[in-house]
Coordinates of C-alpha atoms in Angstrom, one line a residue:
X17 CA 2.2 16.4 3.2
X18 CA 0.7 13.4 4.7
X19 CA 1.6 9.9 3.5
X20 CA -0.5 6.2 4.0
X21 CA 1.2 3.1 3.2
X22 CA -0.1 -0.1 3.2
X23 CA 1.8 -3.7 1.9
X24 CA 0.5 -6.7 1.2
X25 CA 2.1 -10.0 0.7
X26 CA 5.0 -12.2 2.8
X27 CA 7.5 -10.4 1.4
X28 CA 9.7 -13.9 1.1
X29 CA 10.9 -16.2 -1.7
X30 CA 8.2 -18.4 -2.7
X31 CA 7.7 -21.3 -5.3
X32 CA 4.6 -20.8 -6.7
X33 CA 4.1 -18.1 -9.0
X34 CA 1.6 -15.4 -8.8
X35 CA 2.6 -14.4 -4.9
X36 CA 2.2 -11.0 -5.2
X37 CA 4.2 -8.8 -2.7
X38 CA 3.1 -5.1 -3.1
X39 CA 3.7 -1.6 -1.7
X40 CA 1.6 1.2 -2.0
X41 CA 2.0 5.0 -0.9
X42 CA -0.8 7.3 -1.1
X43 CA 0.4 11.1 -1.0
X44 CA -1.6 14.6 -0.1
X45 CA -1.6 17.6 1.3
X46 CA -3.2 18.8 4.7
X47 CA -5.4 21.2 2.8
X48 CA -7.3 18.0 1.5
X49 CA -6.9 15.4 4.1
X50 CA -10.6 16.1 4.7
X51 CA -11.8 15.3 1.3
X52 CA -9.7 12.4 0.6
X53 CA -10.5 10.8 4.5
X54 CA -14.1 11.5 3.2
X55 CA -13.6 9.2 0.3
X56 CA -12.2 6.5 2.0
X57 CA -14.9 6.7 4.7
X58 CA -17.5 6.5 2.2
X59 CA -16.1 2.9 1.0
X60 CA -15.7 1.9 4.6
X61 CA -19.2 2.8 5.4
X62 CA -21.0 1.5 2.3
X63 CA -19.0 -2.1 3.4
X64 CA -20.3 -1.6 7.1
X65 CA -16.7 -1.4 8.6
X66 CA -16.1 1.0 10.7
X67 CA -13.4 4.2 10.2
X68 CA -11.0 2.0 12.5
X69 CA -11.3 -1.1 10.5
X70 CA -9.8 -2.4 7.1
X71 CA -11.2 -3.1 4.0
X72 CA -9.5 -5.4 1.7
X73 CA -9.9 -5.8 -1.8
X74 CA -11.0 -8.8 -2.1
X75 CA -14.2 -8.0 0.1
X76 CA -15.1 -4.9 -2.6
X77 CA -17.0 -5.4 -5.8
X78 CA -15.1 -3.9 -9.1
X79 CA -17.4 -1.1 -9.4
X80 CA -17.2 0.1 -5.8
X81 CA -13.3 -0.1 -6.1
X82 CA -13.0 2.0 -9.0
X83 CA -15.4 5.0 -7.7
X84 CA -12.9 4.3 -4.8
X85 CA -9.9 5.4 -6.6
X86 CA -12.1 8.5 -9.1
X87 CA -12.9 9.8 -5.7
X88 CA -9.3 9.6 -4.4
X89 CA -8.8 11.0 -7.7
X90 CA -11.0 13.9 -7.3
X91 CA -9.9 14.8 -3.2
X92 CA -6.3 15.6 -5.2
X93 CA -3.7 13.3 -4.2
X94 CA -1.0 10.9 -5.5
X95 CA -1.0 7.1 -5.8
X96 CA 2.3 4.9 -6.1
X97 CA 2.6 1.3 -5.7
X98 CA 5.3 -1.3 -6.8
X99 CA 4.8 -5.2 -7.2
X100 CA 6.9 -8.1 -7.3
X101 CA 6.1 -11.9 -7.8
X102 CA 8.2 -13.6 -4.9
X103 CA 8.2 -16.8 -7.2
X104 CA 10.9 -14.9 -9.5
X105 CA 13.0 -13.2 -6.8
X106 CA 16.6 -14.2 -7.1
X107 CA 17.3 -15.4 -4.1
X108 CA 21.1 -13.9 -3.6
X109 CA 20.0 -10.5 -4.1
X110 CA 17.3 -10.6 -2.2
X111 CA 19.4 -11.3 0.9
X112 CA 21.8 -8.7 -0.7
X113 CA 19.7 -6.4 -1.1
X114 CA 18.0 -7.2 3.0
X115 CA 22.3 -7.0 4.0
X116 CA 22.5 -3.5 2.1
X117 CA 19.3 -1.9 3.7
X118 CA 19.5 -3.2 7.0
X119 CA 22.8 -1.4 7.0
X120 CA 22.0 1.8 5.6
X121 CA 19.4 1.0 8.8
X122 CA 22.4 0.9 11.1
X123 CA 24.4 3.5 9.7
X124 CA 20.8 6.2 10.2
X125 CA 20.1 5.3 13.6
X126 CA 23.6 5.4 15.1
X127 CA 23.7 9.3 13.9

């Protein structure tokens, strides 16, 4: 099973709404890492970048984006993302919720 992750945002309280923070794993198996690399250097070719560089949304027209993700679709994989507005993060648990993970960090790496 491979696994790509990407993130985008600053991941920190903010006061204006609308500042997206998001997460997003893409999942498949080995026996179709070749189709589903193909599809994503397709999009990075039709953009000019090359299979080293980025292509952020923003830089892709609608159309492209959504043959994007029906050929991700069709290579057979699995697409999970989560989102958060930092504008309506509690504050408190946010650093709560830092506190608890960087722990759980500490407690894995000293095994």
């Amino acid at each position: 099973m491979l696994i790509a992750i990407d993130e985008s945002g600053s991941f920190v309280r903010s006061t204006s709404t609308g500042s997206w923070c998001v997460v997003a794993g893409y999942t498949f198996t080995e026996r179709r890492k070749t189709a589903n690399l193909a599809a994503l250097q397709n999009l990075k070719r039709k953009y000019g970048r090359s299979v080293k560089q980025e292509v952020k949304l923003k830089d892709l027209a609608e159309p492209d984006y959504f043959e994007f993700l029906e050929n991700l679709c069709a290579a057979g994989g699995a697409l999970f993302a989560v989102g958060t507005d930092g504008a309506l993060a509690d504050p408190d648990a946010v650093a709560r919720h830092r506190d608890i993970q960087a722990e759980n960090i500490r407690k894995t790496y000293r095994k």
